[in-house]
Amino acid sequence: MTLPISDELIAESNARNADALEEDYAALGRKLARTGIDIDAVKDRVAGFSVAVPSWGAGRGGTRFAKFPIPGEPTTIHEKLEDCAVINQLSRLTPRVSPHFPWDKVSDYKALREEAAEQGLGWDAVNSNTFQDQVGQAHTYANGSLSAQDAATRQQAVDHNIECIEIGRQLGSTDLTVWVGDGTNFPGQQDFTRSLDRYLEGAAAIYAALPDDWRMLLEHKMFEPAFYSTVISDWGSSILAAQELGPKAKCLVDLGHHAPNVNIEQIVARLHRFGKLGGFHFNDSKYGDDDLDSGSINPHQLFLVFNELAEAEANPRDGFNPSYMIDQSHNVTDPIESMLSSAETIAQCFAKASLVDRKALHAAQEENDTMMAFQALRRAYNVDVAPILAKARVEAGGAYDVLAVYRDSQYRDRKAQERKPVGLGAGIV
Ligand code: RM4
Ligand code: MN
Ligand code: MN
């Protein structure tokens, strides 16, 4: 395996921090032991945790208004893979990449799979794209894709999704994530029911092409690019569609795709209750945006989501296997740094949720002891789990201080010499 950052650099930095890590880990271990928690068991759990990164997240996304590229930014899937390899090498948290088609199209997927494996990476859910027209495309998605009035457009969208499944099979993926930008900007523009009927018919055609061991993850989004209505706007529409499609269809929760202040953790519990929790796109949001760094605005909400996931894992009902992925877009930071920071925050919330004394929580709930129930969560949330994460990371070969090593490596500067500059323009690619 050939990894992009020098092992010596990581080893030297880790050696400089080894005493501090041992001290902090031992101190936290003693603190947790007082409440009956074995720190090594938590560390082992964290070592088994991972989250995928989106290939498109390796670039500096931008907004509808502008894009401010940085020198050394990746433009091809090969360059994006290399950046993803950096993130995983340093964090040891992100061993899979989620590709997006046709953005990541190549002629030889077997070779692409090997190229990734060579850098310690596998493949996560395949994402289809019917929210954008491509050069030479026969039918426009300007009026929708799976829900478009035009039958040929709908067929083109179905065919594209089936092609994504075929590519995913070659890469070794087992999930297809379907997010459509379909919707309206004016009252009356489309009939709510007929457009949903068309969506469901198209989605069923895709579903029929899924291999037995695959899942179809339906991603809802309240608005954007359509601002009046979207076809799959909320978790309600999503679960109804997934229920109609069948057992392989599940719901994907992108944390940024809800109205402000929505209780997302409750949605997680609901979806799990009905066997429809398929996965997550982690990011954060303050207003109506959907692409800020995970946990940068509301880390407490992220913790509460992971608390529901810990509950769901303990009560699997008909299985518990959600896929975890970061889906954020960076306009002002180096995407590698943002994804390193987000992966860390996500794993921290996972670790904190593992610390919740569930017996105490459930007992307090049964006794209607509101304050003690709340405190069971608050106690876990307040623990600084950084030493647990650092210990797991260093033991797996990652860096104690991921950002410091990344900066010391001058990786981006080196890439700026090698890679061709990114064009200006707006939009996420
Ligand atoms: C959407 C949605 C999808 C992602 C695109 C790029 O808002 O989050 O998951 O594929 O953006
Ligand atoms: Mn998403
Ligand atoms: Mn989004």
Tab-separated table of C-alpha atoms and ligand atoms in Angstrom:
chain	number	residue	atom	x	y	z
A	1	MET	CA	0.000	0.000	0.000
A	2	THR	CA	1.283	3.480	-0.827
A	3	LEU	CA	-0.109	6.245	1.341
A	4	PRO	CA	0.310	9.942	0.599
A	5	ILE	CA	1.750	11.210	3.918
A	6	SER	CA	5.165	10.116	5.140
A	7	ASP	CA	4.963	7.533	7.921
A	8	GLU	CA	8.013	9.072	9.582
A	9	LEU	CA	6.284	12.412	9.879
A	10	ILE	CA	3.335	10.763	11.637
A	11	ALA	CA	5.599	8.663	13.847
A	12	GLU	CA	7.726	11.653	14.891
A	13	SER	CA	4.729	13.745	15.750
A	14	ASN	CA	3.120	10.893	17.670
A	15	ALA	CA	6.318	10.307	19.607
A	16	ARG	CA	6.384	13.956	20.675
A	17	ASN	CA	2.834	13.637	21.995
A	18	ALA	CA	3.049	10.131	23.435
A	19	ASP	CA	3.474	11.176	27.082
A	20	ALA	CA	0.601	13.640	26.943
A	21	LEU	CA	-1.646	11.016	25.397
A	22	GLU	CA	-0.793	8.400	28.018
A	23	GLU	CA	-1.382	10.872	30.822
A	24	ASP	CA	-4.709	12.082	29.466
A	25	TYR	CA	-5.914	8.582	28.635
A	26	ALA	CA	-4.999	7.284	32.088
A	27	ALA	CA	-6.706	10.238	33.806
A	28	LEU	CA	-9.876	9.799	31.762
A	29	GLY	CA	-9.712	6.042	32.347
A	30	ARG	CA	-9.721	6.634	36.128
A	31	LYS	CA	-12.603	9.073	35.873
A	32	LEU	CA	-14.714	6.697	33.779
A	33	ALA	CA	-13.853	3.731	35.991
A	34	ARG	CA	-15.515	5.546	38.900
A	35	THR	CA	-18.808	5.202	37.036
A	36	GLY	CA	-18.130	1.603	36.052
A	37	ILE	CA	-17.010	2.313	32.486
A	38	ASP	CA	-13.996	0.504	31.054
A	39	ILE	CA	-12.186	3.012	28.864
A	40	ASP	CA	-10.541	0.302	26.754
A	41	ALA	CA	-13.940	-1.097	25.840
A	42	VAL	CA	-15.049	2.353	24.664
A	43	LYS	CA	-11.795	2.760	22.755
A	44	ASP	CA	-12.346	-0.597	21.021
A	45	ARG	CA	-15.819	0.519	20.017
A	46	VAL	CA	-14.427	3.738	18.583
A	47	ALA	CA	-11.752	1.730	16.749
A	48	GLY	CA	-14.561	-0.163	15.003
A	49	PHE	CA	-16.382	3.013	13.970
A	50	SER	CA	-16.084	4.546	10.524
A	51	VAL	CA	-17.754	7.104	8.310
A	52	ALA	CA	-17.492	7.431	4.534
A	53	VAL	CA	-16.364	10.599	2.781
A	54	PRO	CA	-17.969	11.938	-0.401
A	55	SER	CA	-15.720	12.162	-3.448
A	56	TRP	CA	-17.224	15.577	-4.196
A	57	GLY	CA	-16.384	16.761	-0.684
A	58	ALA	CA	-12.699	16.703	-1.613
A	59	GLY	CA	-13.253	19.799	-3.722
A	60	ARG	CA	-14.025	23.327	-2.527
A	61	GLY	CA	-17.718	23.279	-3.292
A	62	GLY	CA	-18.833	26.858	-3.283
A	63	THR	CA	-22.281	28.339	-3.267
A	64	ARG	CA	-24.773	29.237	-5.941
A	65	PHE	CA	-22.971	32.563	-6.120
A	66	ALA	CA	-19.320	31.774	-6.307
A	67	LYS	CA	-16.550	29.317	-5.992
A	68	PHE	CA	-13.132	30.194	-4.599
A	69	PRO	CA	-10.839	27.369	-5.637
A	70	ILE	CA	-7.537	26.775	-3.862
A	71	PRO	CA	-4.305	25.757	-5.539
A	72	GLY	CA	-3.858	22.004	-5.415
A	73	GLU	CA	-7.565	21.209	-5.364
A	74	PRO	CA	-8.464	17.877	-7.011
A	75	THR	CA	-10.338	17.824	-10.301
A	76	THR	CA	-10.453	14.125	-11.181
A	77	ILE	CA	-11.644	11.101	-9.214
A	78	HIS	CA	-8.026	9.949	-9.067
A	79	GLU	CA	-6.933	13.151	-7.353
A	80	LYS	CA	-9.994	13.070	-5.102
A	81	LEU	CA	-9.127	9.525	-4.065
A	82	GLU	CA	-5.643	10.604	-3.113
A	83	ASP	CA	-7.075	13.374	-0.905
A	84	CYS	CA	-9.489	10.899	0.670
A	85	ALA	CA	-6.528	8.627	1.347
A	86	VAL	CA	-4.874	11.479	3.277
A	87	ILE	CA	-7.989	11.912	5.407
A	88	ASN	CA	-8.120	8.223	6.215
A	89	GLN	CA	-4.399	7.839	6.743
A	90	LEU	CA	-4.365	10.568	9.382
A	91	SER	CA	-7.763	9.945	10.996
A	92	ARG	CA	-8.224	6.177	10.497
A	93	LEU	CA	-11.922	6.942	10.524
A	94	THR	CA	-12.832	7.211	6.835
A	95	PRO	CA	-11.906	4.031	4.944
A	96	ARG	CA	-14.632	4.352	2.277
A	97	VAL	CA	-15.399	6.861	-0.452
A	98	SER	CA	-18.883	7.538	-1.783
A	99	PRO	CA	-18.775	8.279	-5.507
A	100	HIS	CA	-21.162	10.472	-7.491
A	101	PHE	CA	-21.999	9.804	-11.153
A	102	PRO	CA	-21.438	11.014	-13.766
A	103	TRP	CA	-18.951	13.274	-11.920
A	104	ASP	CA	-16.668	10.333	-11.129
A	105	LYS	CA	-17.063	8.476	-14.399
A	106	VAL	CA	-14.049	6.506	-15.681
A	107	SER	CA	-13.656	3.892	-18.376
A	108	ASP	CA	-12.323	1.099	-16.152
A	109	TYR	CA	-14.001	0.574	-12.760
A	110	LYS	CA	-12.030	-2.542	-11.951
A	111	ALA	CA	-8.876	-0.448	-12.180
A	112	LEU	CA	-10.497	2.316	-10.098
A	113	ARG	CA	-11.410	-0.177	-7.404
A	114	GLU	CA	-7.817	-1.396	-7.304
A	115	GLU	CA	-6.478	2.136	-7.306
A	116	ALA	CA	-8.569	2.850	-4.196
A	117	ALA	CA	-7.609	-0.409	-2.481
A	118	GLU	CA	-3.955	0.425	-3.085
A	119	GLN	CA	-4.531	3.524	-0.917
A	120	GLY	CA	-6.464	1.669	1.787
A	121	LEU	CA	-9.880	2.757	0.514
A	122	GLY	CA	-13.089	0.937	-0.341
A	123	TRP	CA	-16.345	2.233	-1.809
A	124	ASP	CA	-19.509	3.309	-0.109
A	125	ALA	CA	-22.958	4.154	-1.518
A	126	VAL	CA	-23.144	5.148	-5.172
A	127	ASN	CA	-24.915	8.482	-5.745
A	128	SER	CA	-26.849	9.179	-8.912
A	129	ASN	CA	-27.207	12.661	-10.345
A	130	THR	CA	-30.379	13.652	-12.158
A	131	PHE	CA	-30.374	17.212	-10.847
A	132	GLN	CA	-28.042	18.520	-13.537
A	133	ASP	CA	-27.821	18.236	-17.292
A	134	GLN	CA	-24.676	16.743	-18.792
A	135	VAL	CA	-23.119	17.642	-22.108
A	136	GLY	CA	-24.775	15.703	-24.911
A	137	GLN	CA	-27.672	14.493	-22.769
A	138	ALA	CA	-30.818	13.783	-24.797
A	139	HIS	CA	-33.440	15.156	-22.379
A	140	THR	CA	-33.196	18.042	-19.941
A	141	TYR	CA	-33.900	17.768	-16.215
A	142	ALA	CA	-35.024	21.387	-16.118
A	143	ASN	CA	-38.562	20.214	-15.320
A	144	GLY	CA	-37.641	17.302	-13.119
A	145	SER	CA	-36.199	13.834	-13.537
A	146	LEU	CA	-37.999	10.834	-12.022
A	147	SER	CA	-41.124	12.954	-11.633
A	148	ALA	CA	-40.911	14.841	-14.948
A	149	GLN	CA	-44.012	15.072	-17.134
A	150	ASP	CA	-42.004	13.883	-20.101
A	151	ALA	CA	-41.805	10.073	-20.230
A	152	ALA	CA	-38.501	10.020	-22.114
A	153	THR	CA	-36.900	12.215	-19.435
A	154	ARG	CA	-38.153	9.875	-16.725
A	155	GLN	CA	-36.773	6.878	-18.592
A	156	GLN	CA	-33.411	8.601	-18.962
A	157	ALA	CA	-33.324	9.186	-15.181
A	158	VAL	CA	-34.224	5.549	-14.506
A	159	ASP	CA	-31.554	4.330	-16.940
A	160	HIS	CA	-28.935	6.544	-15.289
A	161	ASN	CA	-29.735	5.079	-11.861
A	162	ILE	CA	-29.534	1.552	-13.242
A	163	GLU	CA	-26.163	2.416	-14.770
A	164	CYS	CA	-25.063	3.638	-11.316
A	165	ILE	CA	-26.022	0.264	-9.834
A	166	GLU	CA	-23.944	-1.456	-12.513
A	167	ILE	CA	-20.941	0.764	-11.752
A	168	GLY	CA	-21.443	0.216	-8.045
A	169	ARG	CA	-21.388	-3.559	-8.532
A	170	GLN	CA	-18.009	-3.261	-10.158
A	171	LEU	CA	-16.718	-1.080	-7.330
A	172	GLY	CA	-18.117	-3.310	-4.600
A	173	SER	CA	-20.819	-0.956	-3.303
A	174	THR	CA	-24.125	-2.270	-2.013
A	175	ASP	CA	-26.163	0.945	-1.677
A	176	LEU	CA	-27.620	3.329	-4.218
A	177	THR	CA	-28.461	6.777	-2.838
A	178	VAL	CA	-31.136	8.596	-4.774
A	179	TRP	CA	-31.635	12.281	-4.245
A	180	VAL	CA	-33.602	14.144	-6.895
A	181	GLY	CA	-33.819	17.908	-7.200
A	182	ASP	CA	-37.355	17.550	-8.526
A	183	GLY	CA	-39.891	20.068	-7.318
A	184	THR	CA	-41.538	23.367	-8.091
A	185	ASN	CA	-40.991	27.082	-7.629
A	186	PHE	CA	-44.563	28.258	-8.107
A	187	PRO	CA	-47.857	27.264	-6.563
A	188	GLY	CA	-49.786	25.366	-9.194
A	189	GLN	CA	-46.676	24.571	-11.245
A	190	GLN	CA	-47.230	20.839	-10.858
A	191	ASP	CA	-49.836	18.646	-9.284
A	192	PHE	CA	-48.414	17.363	-5.967
A	193	THR	CA	-49.995	13.944	-6.315
A	194	ARG	CA	-49.360	13.273	-9.976
A	195	SER	CA	-45.699	14.255	-9.683
A	196	LEU	CA	-45.290	11.903	-6.714
A	197	ASP	CA	-47.008	9.129	-8.674
A	198	ARG	CA	-44.502	9.587	-11.472
A	199	TYR	CA	-41.596	9.604	-9.010
A	200	LEU	CA	-42.829	6.384	-7.417
A	201	GLU	CA	-43.203	4.675	-10.766
A	202	GLY	CA	-39.645	5.610	-11.764
A	203	ALA	CA	-38.255	4.678	-8.343
A	204	ALA	CA	-39.977	1.280	-8.623
A	205	ALA	CA	-38.246	0.652	-11.954
A	206	ILE	CA	-34.883	1.375	-10.303
A	207	TYR	CA	-35.804	-0.750	-7.300
A	208	ALA	CA	-36.574	-3.655	-9.623
A	209	ALA	CA	-32.993	-3.494	-10.931
A	210	LEU	CA	-31.390	-3.700	-7.439
A	211	PRO	CA	-29.331	-6.807	-6.715
A	212	ASP	CA	-30.636	-8.859	-3.767
A	213	ASP	CA	-28.060	-7.609	-1.301
A	214	TRP	CA	-28.412	-3.938	-2.247
A	215	ARG	CA	-30.379	-1.132	-0.656
A	216	MET	CA	-31.898	1.923	-2.231
A	217	LEU	CA	-31.482	4.916	0.071
A	218	LEU	CA	-34.037	7.656	-0.491
A	219	GLU	CA	-32.778	11.074	0.513
A	220	HIS	CA	-35.320	13.774	1.248
A	221	LYS	CA	-34.654	17.501	1.105
A	222	MET	CA	-37.019	20.244	2.137
A	223	PHE	CA	-36.006	22.718	-0.537
A	224	GLU	CA	-33.321	23.657	-3.055
A	225	PRO	CA	-33.012	23.719	-5.976
A	226	ALA	CA	-36.819	23.893	-5.953
A	227	PHE	CA	-38.025	26.509	-3.465
A	228	TYR	CA	-41.778	26.033	-3.289
A	229	SER	CA	-42.138	22.271	-3.088
A	230	THR	CA	-39.935	19.240	-3.551
A	231	VAL	CA	-41.193	15.790	-4.449
A	232	ILE	CA	-39.525	14.034	-1.508
A	233	SER	CA	-39.466	16.945	0.881
A	234	ASP	CA	-39.437	15.364	4.331
A	235	TRP	CA	-39.071	12.114	6.243
A	236	GLY	CA	-42.803	11.517	5.934
A	237	SER	CA	-42.739	11.462	2.135
A	238	SER	CA	-39.514	9.490	2.302
A	239	ILE	CA	-40.816	6.708	4.546
A	240	LEU	CA	-44.072	6.457	2.594
A	241	ALA	CA	-42.108	6.056	-0.632
A	242	ALA	CA	-39.738	3.531	0.985
A	243	GLN	CA	-42.686	1.542	2.346
A	244	GLU	CA	-44.344	1.472	-1.031
A	245	LEU	CA	-41.151	0.415	-2.819
A	246	GLY	CA	-40.317	-2.533	-0.561
A	247	PRO	CA	-37.883	-3.833	2.067
A	248	LYS	CA	-34.708	-2.865	0.226
A	249	ALA	CA	-35.769	0.792	0.145
A	250	LYS	CA	-34.705	2.795	3.214
A	251	CYS	CA	-34.597	6.434	4.202
A	252	LEU	CA	-31.438	8.486	4.307
A	253	VAL	CA	-31.277	11.431	6.669
A	254	ASP	CA	-29.110	14.317	5.531
A	255	LEU	CA	-28.838	16.444	8.666
A	256	GLY	CA	-28.957	19.671	6.663
A	257	HIS	CA	-32.154	18.896	4.774
A	258	HIS	CA	-34.695	19.827	7.433
A	259	ALA	CA	-36.486	22.968	8.467
A	260	PRO	CA	-34.586	24.870	11.188
A	261	ASN	CA	-35.080	23.460	14.698
A	262	VAL	CA	-36.669	20.204	13.560
A	263	ASN	CA	-36.162	17.403	16.077
A	264	ILE	CA	-33.951	15.218	13.887
A	265	GLU	CA	-33.121	12.751	16.649
A	266	GLN	CA	-36.797	11.918	16.966
A	267	ILE	CA	-36.994	11.310	13.222
A	268	VAL	CA	-34.116	8.868	13.618
A	269	ALA	CA	-36.033	6.977	16.291
A	270	ARG	CA	-39.173	6.913	14.164
A	271	LEU	CA	-37.411	5.627	11.060
A	272	HIS	CA	-35.717	2.912	13.087
A	273	ARG	CA	-39.027	1.912	14.685
A	274	PHE	CA	-40.380	1.100	11.242
A	275	GLY	CA	-37.230	-0.601	9.936
A	276	LYS	CA	-36.541	2.201	7.477
A	277	LEU	CA	-33.404	3.856	8.834
A	278	GLY	CA	-30.961	3.499	5.942
A	279	GLY	CA	-28.252	6.019	6.585
A	280	PHE	CA	-26.967	9.516	7.177
A	281	HIS	CA	-25.336	12.370	5.414
A	282	PHE	CA	-23.557	14.269	8.147
A	283	ASN	CA	-23.186	18.013	7.945
A	284	ASP	CA	-24.574	20.979	9.837
A	285	SER	CA	-26.864	23.858	9.080
A	286	LYS	CA	-27.755	27.164	10.690
A	287	TYR	CA	-30.473	28.560	8.448
A	288	GLY	CA	-31.473	26.895	5.206
A	289	ASP	CA	-28.006	25.785	4.183
A	290	ASP	CA	-27.194	22.079	4.119
A	291	ASP	CA	-23.458	21.854	3.869
A	292	LEU	CA	-21.670	23.299	6.898
A	293	ASP	CA	-19.086	21.145	8.646
A	294	SER	CA	-20.552	18.363	10.790
A	295	GLY	CA	-21.175	19.489	14.341
A	296	SER	CA	-19.750	22.960	13.697
A	297	ILE	CA	-23.011	24.678	14.621
A	298	ASN	CA	-24.830	22.228	16.846
A	299	PRO	CA	-22.639	19.414	18.177
A	300	HIS	CA	-25.252	18.699	20.828
A	301	GLN	CA	-27.799	17.761	18.179
A	302	LEU	CA	-25.253	15.421	16.631
A	303	PHE	CA	-24.747	13.805	20.029
A	304	LEU	CA	-28.500	13.371	20.446
A	305	VAL	CA	-28.684	11.731	17.009
A	306	PHE	CA	-25.954	9.295	18.076
A	307	ASN	CA	-27.761	8.700	21.327
A	308	GLU	CA	-30.775	7.515	19.321
A	309	LEU	CA	-28.469	5.386	17.224
A	310	ALA	CA	-27.050	3.787	20.365
A	311	GLU	CA	-30.622	3.071	21.519
A	312	ALA	CA	-31.438	1.620	18.104
A	313	GLU	CA	-28.334	-0.547	18.156
A	314	ALA	CA	-29.337	-1.894	21.559
A	315	ASN	CA	-32.866	-2.579	20.247
A	316	PRO	CA	-32.256	-3.696	16.666
A	317	ARG	CA	-35.868	-4.732	15.868
A	318	ASP	CA	-35.486	-5.767	12.234
A	319	GLY	CA	-31.794	-4.996	11.982
A	320	PHE	CA	-29.525	-2.037	12.534
A	321	ASN	CA	-27.168	-1.217	9.726
A	322	PRO	CA	-27.262	2.483	8.852
A	323	SER	CA	-24.655	3.792	6.463
A	324	TYR	CA	-22.682	6.807	7.690
A	325	MET	CA	-21.326	9.389	5.353
A	326	ILE	CA	-20.128	12.973	5.503
A	327	ASP	CA	-21.862	15.260	3.003
A	328	GLN	CA	-20.548	18.770	3.337
A	329	SER	CA	-19.239	21.353	0.974
A	330	HIS	CA	-16.478	23.745	1.819
A	331	ASN	CA	-16.129	27.237	0.548
A	332	VAL	CA	-13.663	28.796	2.951
A	333	THR	CA	-11.519	25.929	4.293
A	334	ASP	CA	-9.225	23.296	2.891
A	335	PRO	CA	-11.642	20.367	2.346
A	336	ILE	CA	-9.153	17.866	3.759
A	337	GLU	CA	-8.936	19.837	7.001
A	338	SER	CA	-12.709	20.192	7.177
A	339	MET	CA	-13.281	16.503	6.665
A	340	LEU	CA	-10.626	15.607	9.237
A	341	SER	CA	-12.331	17.895	11.709
A	342	SER	CA	-15.812	16.598	10.883
A	343	ALA	CA	-14.825	12.938	11.072
A	344	GLU	CA	-13.376	13.648	14.513
A	345	THR	CA	-16.546	15.404	15.672
A	346	ILE	CA	-18.761	12.594	14.397
A	347	ALA	CA	-16.654	9.951	16.134
A	348	GLN	CA	-16.681	12.035	19.326
A	349	CYS	CA	-20.466	12.065	19.317
A	350	PHE	CA	-20.480	8.322	18.693
A	351	ALA	CA	-18.121	7.834	21.643
A	352	LYS	CA	-20.116	10.108	23.945
A	353	ALA	CA	-23.314	8.255	23.092
A	354	SER	CA	-21.536	5.034	24.096
A	355	LEU	CA	-20.895	6.530	27.543
A	356	VAL	CA	-24.561	7.103	28.350
A	357	ASP	CA	-25.597	5.034	31.349
A	358	ARG	CA	-28.605	3.447	29.640
A	359	LYS	CA	-29.752	1.604	32.738
A	360	ALA	CA	-29.886	4.860	34.674
A	361	LEU	CA	-31.545	6.625	31.761
A	362	HIS	CA	-34.231	3.991	31.339
A	363	ALA	CA	-34.844	3.767	35.074
A	364	ALA	CA	-35.257	7.533	35.301
A	365	GLN	CA	-37.630	7.432	32.343
A	366	GLU	CA	-39.698	4.704	33.994
A	367	GLU	CA	-39.876	6.680	37.226
A	368	ASN	CA	-40.719	9.940	35.456
A	369	ASP	CA	-37.581	11.422	36.986
A	370	THR	CA	-37.076	14.030	34.321
A	371	MET	CA	-33.987	15.656	35.796
A	372	MET	CA	-32.086	12.391	36.266
A	373	ALA	CA	-33.021	11.233	32.758
A	374	PHE	CA	-31.717	14.491	31.369
A	375	GLN	CA	-28.574	14.248	33.498
A	376	ALA	CA	-27.852	10.747	32.210
A	377	LEU	CA	-27.455	12.290	28.772
A	378	ARG	CA	-25.764	15.448	29.984
A	379	ARG	CA	-23.099	13.546	31.956
A	380	ALA	CA	-22.037	11.680	28.831
A	381	TYR	CA	-22.158	14.772	26.656
A	382	ASN	CA	-19.891	16.654	29.045
A	383	VAL	CA	-17.070	14.116	28.929
A	384	ASP	CA	-14.110	15.168	26.797
A	385	VAL	CA	-13.520	11.963	24.842
A	386	ALA	CA	-10.579	13.324	22.825
A	387	PRO	CA	-8.020	11.010	24.528
A	388	ILE	CA	-10.106	7.949	23.607
A	389	LEU	CA	-10.213	8.966	19.972
A	390	ALA	CA	-6.543	9.867	19.899
A	391	LYS	CA	-5.544	6.551	21.449
A	392	ALA	CA	-7.646	4.548	18.949
A	393	ARG	CA	-6.269	6.591	16.077
A	394	VAL	CA	-2.615	6.301	17.069
A	395	GLU	CA	-2.952	2.565	17.687
A	396	ALA	CA	-4.398	2.197	14.180
A	397	GLY	CA	-1.448	4.075	12.649
A	398	GLY	CA	-3.062	7.516	12.410
A	399	ALA	CA	-1.817	10.829	13.730
A	400	TYR	CA	-2.274	12.128	17.276
A	401	ASP	CA	-2.697	15.669	15.966
A	402	VAL	CA	-4.219	15.204	12.527
A	403	LEU	CA	-4.292	18.855	11.512
A	404	ALA	CA	-0.737	19.594	12.637
A	405	VAL	CA	0.665	16.628	10.719
A	406	TYR	CA	-1.395	17.520	7.659
A	407	ARG	CA	-0.013	21.059	7.681
A	408	ASP	CA	3.549	19.890	8.344
A	409	SER	CA	3.316	17.519	5.403
A	410	GLN	CA	2.740	20.425	3.008
A	411	TYR	CA	0.581	18.043	1.020
A	412	ARG	CA	-1.574	20.774	-0.504
A	413	ASP	CA	1.451	22.814	-1.572
A	414	ARG	CA	2.922	19.769	-3.256
A	415	LYS	CA	-0.343	19.111	-5.065
A	416	ALA	CA	-0.485	22.743	-6.159
A	417	GLN	CA	2.719	22.096	-8.123
A	418	GLU	CA	1.340	18.928	-9.735
A	419	ARG	CA	-2.351	19.538	-10.357
A	420	LYS	CA	-3.991	21.688	-12.951
A	421	PRO	CA	-5.862	24.703	-11.577
A	422	VAL	CA	-9.641	24.526	-11.039
A	423	GLY	CA	-11.786	26.857	-13.117
A	424	LEU	CA	-13.865	29.584	-11.533
A	425	GLY	CA	-17.646	29.432	-11.616
A	426	ALA	CA	-20.412	28.610	-9.215
A	427	GLY	CA	-21.849	25.363	-7.994
A	428	ILE	CA	-20.541	22.377	-6.189
A	429	VAL	CA	-18.457	20.955	-9.026
B	1	RM4	C1	-27.699	17.480	-2.272
B	1	RM4	C2	-27.792	16.206	-1.477
B	1	RM4	C3	-27.117	15.052	-2.104
B	1	RM4	C4	-25.819	15.391	-2.753
B	1	RM4	C5	-25.898	16.651	-3.564
B	1	RM4	C6	-24.572	17.024	-4.142
B	1	RM4	O1	-28.065	18.572	-1.491
B	1	RM4	O2	-27.290	16.430	-0.199
B	1	RM4	O3	-26.857	14.044	-1.156
B	1	RM4	O4	-25.545	14.324	-3.618
B	1	RM4	O5	-26.408	17.709	-2.758
B	2	MN	MN	-26.851	14.676	1.029
B	3	MN	MN	-27.458	18.448	0.612
